[in-house]
PDB file of C-alpha atoms and ligand atoms in Angstrom:
ATOM      1  CA  MET A  58      14.157  22.748  10.615  1.00 88.00           C
ATOM      2  CA  ASP A  59      16.333  21.077   7.974  1.00 94.00           C
ATOM      3  CA  ASN A  60      15.188  18.181   5.804  1.00 96.00           C
ATOM      4  CA  TRP A  61      17.090  15.602   7.817  1.00 96.00           C
ATOM      5  CA  GLU A  62      15.378  16.715  10.997  1.00 97.00           C
ATOM      6  CA  ILE A  63      11.954  16.738   9.312  1.00 97.00           C
ATOM      7  CA  ILE A  64      12.474  13.127   8.258  1.00 97.00           C
ATOM      8  CA  GLN A  65      13.669  12.083  11.737  1.00 97.00           C
ATOM      9  CA  LYS A  66      10.663  13.670  13.416  1.00 97.00           C
ATOM     10  CA  THR A  67       8.239  12.175  10.903  1.00 97.00           C
ATOM     11  CA  GLU A  68       9.797   8.750  11.367  1.00 97.00           C
ATOM     12  CA  GLN A  69       9.268   8.990  15.146  1.00 96.00           C
ATOM     13  CA  PHE A  70       5.701  10.250  14.747  1.00 95.00           C
ATOM     14  CA  ILE A  71       4.670   7.519  12.291  1.00 94.00           C
ATOM     15  CA  GLY A  72       6.634   4.860  14.200  1.00 94.00           C
ATOM     16  CA  ALA A  73       4.678   5.614  17.379  1.00 93.00           C
ATOM     17  CA  LYS A  74       1.313   5.852  15.619  1.00 90.00           C
ATOM     18  CA  PHE A  75       1.610   2.624  13.610  1.00 90.00           C
ATOM     19  CA  ARG A  76       3.487   0.446  16.104  1.00 88.00           C
ATOM     20  CA  THR A  77       0.422  -1.517  17.219  1.00 85.00           C
ATOM     21  CA  GLU A  78      -1.414  -1.448  13.905  1.00 85.00           C
ATOM     22  CA  GLY A  79      -2.652  -5.036  13.370  1.00 85.00           C
ATOM     23  CA  SER A  80      -4.092  -4.976   9.856  1.00 86.00           C
ATOM     24  CA  GLY A  81      -0.819  -5.230   7.915  1.00 88.00           C
ATOM     25  CA  HIS A  82      -0.298  -1.464   7.693  1.00 89.00           C
ATOM     26  CA  ASP A  83       2.075  -1.378  10.645  1.00 93.00           C
ATOM     27  CA  TRP A  84       5.289   0.608  10.994  1.00 95.00           C
ATOM     28  CA  PHE A  85       7.360  -2.137   9.337  1.00 96.00           C
ATOM     29  CA  HIS A  86       5.174  -1.846   6.222  1.00 96.00           C
ATOM     30  CA  VAL A  87       5.771   1.906   6.141  1.00 96.00           C
ATOM     31  CA  ASP A  88       9.496   1.369   6.652  1.00 97.00           C
ATOM     32  CA  ARG A  89       9.705  -1.199   3.830  1.00 98.00           C
ATOM     33  CA  VAL A  90       7.831   1.174   1.512  1.00 98.00           C
ATOM     34  CA  ARG A  91      10.197   3.952   2.520  1.00 98.00           C
ATOM     35  CA  LYS A  92      13.287   1.853   1.752  1.00 98.00           C
ATOM     36  CA  MET A  93      11.912   0.555  -1.547  1.00 98.00           C
ATOM     37  CA  SER A  94      10.810   4.067  -2.552  1.00 98.00           C
ATOM     38  CA  PHE A  95      14.289   5.342  -1.825  1.00 97.00           C
ATOM     39  CA  ARG A  96      15.867   2.565  -3.901  1.00 97.00           C
ATOM     40  CA  LEU A  97      13.511   3.146  -6.853  1.00 98.00           C
ATOM     41  CA  GLY A  98      13.741   6.916  -6.396  1.00 98.00           C
ATOM     42  CA  MET A  99      17.533   6.802  -6.779  1.00 97.00           C
ATOM     43  CA  GLN A 100      17.176   4.872 -10.033  1.00 96.00           C
ATOM     44  CA  GLU A 101      14.505   7.209 -11.367  1.00 96.00           C
ATOM     45  CA  GLY A 102      16.230  10.449 -10.408  1.00 97.00           C
ATOM     46  CA  CYS A 103      13.506  11.551  -7.983  1.00 97.00           C
ATOM     47  CA  ASP A 104      13.589  14.294  -5.388  1.00 98.00           C
ATOM     48  CA  LEU A 105      14.573  11.965  -2.547  1.00 98.00           C
ATOM     49  CA  PHE A 106      13.258  14.191   0.240  1.00 98.00           C
ATOM     50  CA  ILE A 107       9.770  14.295  -1.299  1.00 98.00           C
ATOM     51  CA  THR A 108       9.989  10.559  -2.035  1.00 98.00           C
ATOM     52  CA  GLU A 109      11.001   9.548   1.463  1.00 98.00           C
ATOM     53  CA  MET A 110       8.545  11.883   3.202  1.00 97.00           C
ATOM     54  CA  ALA A 111       5.653  10.776   0.992  1.00 97.00           C
ATOM     55  CA  ALA A 112       6.516   7.134   1.702  1.00 97.00           C
ATOM     56  CA  LEU A 113       6.611   7.769   5.454  1.00 97.00           C
ATOM     57  CA  LEU A 114       3.255   9.562   5.378  1.00 95.00           C
ATOM     58  CA  HIS A 115       1.482   7.544   2.677  1.00 93.00           C
ATOM     59  CA  ASP A 116      -0.809   5.574   5.012  1.00 91.00           C
ATOM     60  CA  LEU A 117      -1.552   8.287   7.548  1.00 89.00           C
ATOM     61  CA  ASP A 118      -4.776   9.470   5.919  1.00 81.00           C
ATOM     62  CA  ASP A 119      -5.541   6.184   4.163  1.00 71.00           C
ATOM     63  CA  TRP A 120      -9.254   5.424   3.799  1.00 56.00           C
ATOM     64  CA  LYS A 121      -8.618   1.795   4.873  1.00 54.00           C
ATOM     65  CA  LEU A 122      -7.232   2.835   8.237  1.00 52.00           C
ATOM     66  CA  LYS A 123      -9.318   5.856   9.121  1.00 52.00           C
ATOM     67  CA  ASP A 124     -11.789   4.013  11.343  1.00 49.00           C
ATOM     68  CA  HIS A 125      -9.421   2.373  13.753  1.00 47.00           C
ATOM     69  CA  LEU A 126      -6.626   4.943  13.940  1.00 50.00           C
ATOM     70  CA  SER A 127      -9.296   7.607  14.577  1.00 48.00           C
ATOM     71  CA  LEU A 128      -7.631   9.999  12.167  1.00 49.00           C
ATOM     72  CA  GLN A 129      -8.947  13.206  10.708  1.00 48.00           C
ATOM     73  CA  LEU A 130      -8.855  13.718   6.959  1.00 47.00           C
ATOM     74  CA  SER A 131      -6.134  16.326   7.199  1.00 62.00           C
ATOM     75  CA  GLY A 132      -3.746  14.485   9.547  1.00 85.00           C
ATOM     76  CA  THR A 133      -0.912  14.716   7.028  1.00 90.00           C
ATOM     77  CA  GLU A 134      -1.445  18.392   6.292  1.00 89.00           C
ATOM     78  CA  GLU A 135      -1.593  19.173   9.995  1.00 90.00           C
ATOM     79  CA  TRP A 136       1.607  17.266  10.678  1.00 93.00           C
ATOM     80  CA  LEU A 137       3.475  19.091   7.895  1.00 95.00           C
ATOM     81  CA  ALA A 138       2.254  22.423   9.263  1.00 93.00           C
ATOM     82  CA  THR A 139       3.443  21.454  12.762  1.00 93.00           C
ATOM     83  CA  LEU A 140       6.911  20.867  11.302  1.00 95.00           C
ATOM     84  CA  GLY A 141       6.833  24.218   9.517  1.00 95.00           C
ATOM     85  CA  VAL A 142       7.226  22.619   6.073  1.00 95.00           C
ATOM     86  CA  ASP A 143       6.840  25.251   3.303  1.00 95.00           C
ATOM     87  CA  GLN A 144       3.400  25.391   1.712  1.00 94.00           C
ATOM     88  CA  ASP A 145       4.639  24.487  -1.782  1.00 95.00           C
ATOM     89  CA  VAL A 146       6.557  21.452  -0.465  1.00 96.00           C
ATOM     90  CA  SER A 147       3.526  20.436   1.591  1.00 94.00           C
ATOM     91  CA  ASP A 148       1.274  20.720  -1.494  1.00 93.00           C
ATOM     92  CA  ARG A 149       3.650  18.582  -3.556  1.00 95.00           C
ATOM     93  CA  LEU A 150       3.726  15.937  -0.819  1.00 95.00           C
ATOM     94  CA  LEU A 151      -0.052  15.843  -0.488  1.00 91.00           C
ATOM     95  CA  GLN A 152      -0.407  15.355  -4.227  1.00 91.00           C
ATOM     96  CA  VAL A 153       2.091  12.468  -4.216  1.00 93.00           C
ATOM     97  CA  ILE A 154       0.289  10.794  -1.293  1.00 91.00           C
ATOM     98  CA  GLU A 155      -3.104  11.229  -2.947  1.00 87.00           C
ATOM     99  CA  ASP A 156      -1.837   9.367  -6.023  1.00 88.00           C
ATOM    100  CA  VAL A 157      -0.589   6.328  -4.082  1.00 86.00           C
ATOM    101  CA  SER A 158      -3.791   4.559  -2.991  1.00 68.00           C
ATOM    102  CA  PHE A 159      -5.348   1.624  -4.960  1.00 58.00           C
ATOM    103  CA  LYS A 160      -9.081   2.234  -5.436  1.00 62.00           C
ATOM    104  CA  GLY A 161     -10.332  -0.843  -7.324  1.00 57.00           C
ATOM    105  CA  ALA A 162      -9.568  -2.981 -10.379  1.00 58.00           C
ATOM    106  CA  GLY A 163     -11.307  -0.765 -12.957  1.00 61.00           C
ATOM    107  CA  ILE A 164     -10.183   2.566 -11.572  1.00 65.00           C
ATOM    108  CA  GLU A 165      -7.083   4.234 -12.963  1.00 68.00           C
ATOM    109  CA  THR A 166      -4.934   6.103 -10.470  1.00 72.00           C
ATOM    110  CA  PRO A 167      -2.287   7.787 -12.618  1.00 83.00           C
ATOM    111  CA  ALA A 168       0.819   9.068 -10.871  1.00 89.00           C
ATOM    112  CA  ARG A 169       1.222  12.759 -11.595  1.00 92.00           C
ATOM    113  CA  SER A 170       4.930  12.905 -10.678  1.00 95.00           C
ATOM    114  CA  LYS A 171       8.036  10.692 -10.683  1.00 96.00           C
ATOM    115  CA  GLU A 172       7.886  10.664  -6.895  1.00 97.00           C
ATOM    116  CA  ALA A 173       4.272   9.443  -6.894  1.00 96.00           C
ATOM    117  CA  ALA A 174       5.230   6.794  -9.456  1.00 96.00           C
ATOM    118  CA  VAL A 175       7.918   5.263  -7.237  1.00 97.00           C
ATOM    119  CA  VAL A 176       6.016   5.468  -3.932  1.00 97.00           C
ATOM    120  CA  GLN A 177       2.985   3.909  -5.631  1.00 95.00           C
ATOM    121  CA  ASP A 178       5.233   1.139  -6.991  1.00 96.00           C
ATOM    122  CA  ALA A 179       6.858   0.554  -3.593  1.00 97.00           C
ATOM    123  CA  ASP A 180       3.489   0.372  -1.823  1.00 95.00           C
ATOM    124  CA  ARG A 181       2.148  -2.039  -4.431  1.00 95.00           C
ATOM    125  CA  LEU A 182       5.276  -4.206  -4.239  1.00 97.00           C
ATOM    126  CA  ASP A 183       4.653  -4.609  -0.512  1.00 97.00           C
ATOM    127  CA  ALA A 184       1.144  -5.866  -1.327  1.00 96.00           C
ATOM    128  CA  ILE A 185       2.415  -8.828  -3.371  1.00 97.00           C
ATOM    129  CA  GLY A 186       4.825 -11.738  -2.861  1.00 98.00           C
ATOM    130  CA  ALA A 187       5.285 -13.515   0.485  1.00 98.00           C
ATOM    131  CA  ILE A 188       4.815 -10.352   2.516  1.00 98.00           C
ATOM    132  CA  GLY A 189       1.816  -9.379   0.428  1.00 97.00           C
ATOM    133  CA  ILE A 190       0.192 -12.747   1.173  1.00 97.00           C
ATOM    134  CA  ALA A 191       0.826 -12.369   4.916  1.00 97.00           C
ATOM    135  CA  ARG A 192      -0.510  -8.808   4.922  1.00 96.00           C
ATOM    136  CA  THR A 193      -3.589  -9.757   2.923  1.00 95.00           C
ATOM    137  CA  PHE A 194      -4.652 -12.401   5.411  1.00 96.00           C
ATOM    138  CA  ALA A 195      -3.871 -10.107   8.329  1.00 94.00           C
ATOM    139  CA  TYR A 196      -6.120  -7.454   6.772  1.00 92.00           C
ATOM    140  CA  GLY A 197      -8.857 -10.021   6.063  1.00 94.00           C
ATOM    141  CA  GLY A 198      -8.803 -11.189   9.683  1.00 93.00           C
ATOM    142  CA  HIS A 199      -8.916  -7.600  10.847  1.00 91.00           C
ATOM    143  CA  LYS A 200     -12.092  -7.165   8.765  1.00 91.00           C
ATOM    144  CA  ASN A 201     -13.547 -10.509   9.974  1.00 92.00           C
ATOM    145  CA  ARG A 202     -13.472 -11.916   6.464  1.00 92.00           C
ATOM    146  CA  LEU A 203     -13.479 -15.619   5.636  1.00 94.00           C
ATOM    147  CA  ILE A 204     -10.226 -17.017   4.253  1.00 94.00           C
ATOM    148  CA  TYR A 205     -12.097 -18.472   1.280  1.00 94.00           C
ATOM    149  CA  ASP A 206     -15.632 -19.433   0.204  1.00 92.00           C
ATOM    150  CA  PRO A 207     -15.898 -21.323  -3.138  1.00 89.00           C
ATOM    151  CA  GLU A 208     -19.427 -19.980  -3.646  1.00 91.00           C
ATOM    152  CA  ILE A 209     -18.369 -16.348  -3.725  1.00 86.00           C
ATOM    153  CA  GLU A 210     -16.813 -15.310  -7.030  1.00 79.00           C
ATOM    154  CA  PRO A 211     -14.243 -12.505  -7.281  1.00 72.00           C
ATOM    155  CA  VAL A 212     -15.539  -9.179  -8.630  1.00 69.00           C
ATOM    156  CA  LEU A 213     -13.476  -6.733 -10.664  1.00 68.00           C
ATOM    157  CA  HIS A 214     -14.690  -3.535  -9.081  1.00 65.00           C
ATOM    158  CA  GLN A 215     -15.404  -0.607 -11.371  1.00 63.00           C
ATOM    159  CA  ASP A 216     -16.547   1.502  -8.484  1.00 65.00           C
ATOM    160  CA  PHE A 217     -14.450   2.665  -5.553  1.00 63.00           C
ATOM    161  CA  HIS A 218     -17.298   2.481  -3.009  1.00 67.00           C
ATOM    162  CA  GLU A 219     -18.122  -1.088  -3.987  1.00 67.00           C
ATOM    163  CA  TYR A 220     -14.446  -2.016  -3.656  1.00 64.00           C
ATOM    164  CA  LYS A 221     -14.166  -0.232  -0.323  1.00 67.00           C
ATOM    165  CA  ASN A 222     -17.288  -1.907   1.107  1.00 67.00           C
ATOM    166  CA  SER A 223     -16.522  -5.398  -0.183  1.00 73.00           C
ATOM    167  CA  THR A 224     -16.964  -8.186   2.376  1.00 77.00           C
ATOM    168  CA  ALA A 225     -15.653 -10.941   0.101  1.00 85.00           C
ATOM    169  CA  PRO A 226     -13.305 -13.662   1.397  1.00 91.00           C
ATOM    170  CA  THR A 227      -9.596 -12.863   1.441  1.00 93.00           C
ATOM    171  CA  VAL A 228      -8.606 -15.236  -1.386  1.00 94.00           C
ATOM    172  CA  ASN A 229     -10.856 -13.208  -3.732  1.00 92.00           C
ATOM    173  CA  HIS A 230      -8.656 -10.219  -3.054  1.00 91.00           C
ATOM    174  CA  PHE A 231      -5.849 -11.930  -4.990  1.00 94.00           C
ATOM    175  CA  TYR A 232      -8.043 -11.806  -8.116  1.00 92.00           C
ATOM    176  CA  GLU A 233      -9.546  -8.400  -7.373  1.00 88.00           C
ATOM    177  CA  LYS A 234      -6.275  -6.644  -6.702  1.00 90.00           C
ATOM    178  CA  LEU A 235      -3.029  -8.503  -6.041  1.00 94.00           C
ATOM    179  CA  LEU A 236      -2.655 -10.378  -9.336  1.00 94.00           C
ATOM    180  CA  LEU A 237      -3.421  -7.165 -11.238  1.00 93.00           C
ATOM    181  CA  LEU A 238      -0.603  -5.187  -9.690  1.00 93.00           C
ATOM    182  CA  LYS A 239       2.231  -6.655 -11.781  1.00 95.00           C
ATOM    183  CA  ASN A 240       0.860  -4.872 -14.848  1.00 94.00           C
ATOM    184  CA  ARG A 241       0.295  -1.629 -13.003  1.00 92.00           C
ATOM    185  CA  MET A 242       3.877  -0.832 -12.054  1.00 95.00           C
ATOM    186  CA  ASN A 243       5.057   2.564 -13.251  1.00 95.00           C
ATOM    187  CA  THR A 244       8.795   1.865 -13.365  1.00 96.00           C
ATOM    188  CA  LYS A 245      10.806  -0.840 -15.089  1.00 96.00           C
ATOM    189  CA  SER A 246      12.757  -1.723 -11.937  1.00 95.00           C
ATOM    190  CA  ALA A 247       9.567  -2.240  -9.940  1.00 97.00           C
ATOM    191  CA  GLN A 248       8.132  -4.343 -12.709  1.00 97.00           C
ATOM    192  CA  LEU A 249      11.053  -6.776 -12.571  1.00 97.00           C
ATOM    193  CA  ILE A 250      10.632  -7.190  -8.807  1.00 98.00           C
ATOM    194  CA  ALA A 251       6.862  -7.526  -9.251  1.00 98.00           C
ATOM    195  CA  GLU A 252       7.204 -10.375 -11.745  1.00 98.00           C
ATOM    196  CA  GLU A 253       9.111 -12.508  -9.267  1.00 98.00           C
ATOM    197  CA  ARG A 254       6.642 -11.771  -6.454  1.00 98.00           C
ATOM    198  CA  HIS A 255       3.731 -12.449  -8.794  1.00 97.00           C
ATOM    199  CA  ARG A 256       5.070 -15.917  -9.630  1.00 98.00           C
ATOM    200  CA  PHE A 257       5.328 -16.686  -5.930  1.00 98.00           C
ATOM    201  CA  MET A 258       1.647 -15.795  -5.411  1.00 96.00           C
ATOM    202  CA  GLU A 259       0.657 -18.057  -8.298  1.00 96.00           C
ATOM    203  CA  VAL A 260       2.542 -20.951  -6.675  1.00 96.00           C
ATOM    204  CA  PHE A 261       0.826 -20.175  -3.376  1.00 96.00           C
ATOM    205  CA  LEU A 262      -2.656 -20.126  -4.926  1.00 94.00           C
ATOM    206  CA  LYS A 263      -2.061 -23.337  -6.849  1.00 94.00           C
ATOM    207  CA  GLN A 264      -1.032 -25.115  -3.648  1.00 94.00           C
ATOM    208  CA  PHE A 265      -3.916 -23.510  -1.735  1.00 94.00           C
ATOM    209  CA  PHE A 266      -6.538 -24.847  -4.163  1.00 92.00           C
ATOM    210  CA  GLU A 267      -4.888 -28.275  -4.321  1.00 93.00           C
ATOM    211  CA  GLU A 268      -5.074 -28.578  -0.560  1.00 94.00           C
ATOM    212  CA  TRP A 269      -8.627 -27.218  -0.561  1.00 91.00           C
ATOM    213  CA  SER A 270      -9.944 -29.749  -3.076  1.00 89.00           C
ATOM    214  CA  ALA A 271      -8.094 -32.693  -1.533  1.00 86.00           C
ATOM    215  CA  ALA A 272      -9.884 -31.992   1.734  1.00 71.00           C
ATOM    216  CA  GLN A 273     -13.335 -32.145   0.175  1.00 63.00           C
TER     217      GLN A 273
HETATM  218 NI1   NI B  52       0.725   1.336   2.366  1.00 72.39          NI
END
């Protein structure tokens, strides 16, 4: 199977699996990450096949989604084996995907390759700005979280399990993750995009708290 065919098949597989995903990690998220990864990957001189494939597969084994997509840990590995992808290419892809996930404010997740750097940037860009705001509330609703509770302070998690098991209101997530992402971009081009999206979130939060206090 040639690379073009591998990408086509993976696109169909992920498209079908994530079509009805309601927590903000739907197919359109994956597709945006794929397009942004491709754009950043061109600028950074990445291996575009690895970049695009990693972007398409980046949420398949994600710890956030495991429960409701009923996935096994090795879903990605299995899929690559089904396609007959060479072992060394498969290993490279799995390493890129492993580097992408955000695990908490105090936990460093260094990208070990250029490809991981751009897919991580693309995924984080989709978590901020207008789309990031929409996705954050969709995810909060999916987890039955309150929109906001003034009595619950944000926590900068130093521990992945604490972060993973947090039940805090959705607005806290802006302080625990989203507003930190601007300074965690790996590439210059992603950083420029992040700055604009960051400003938009600050405007949103300012308005949110103004409306909140006027209603009290
Ligand atoms: Ni993602």
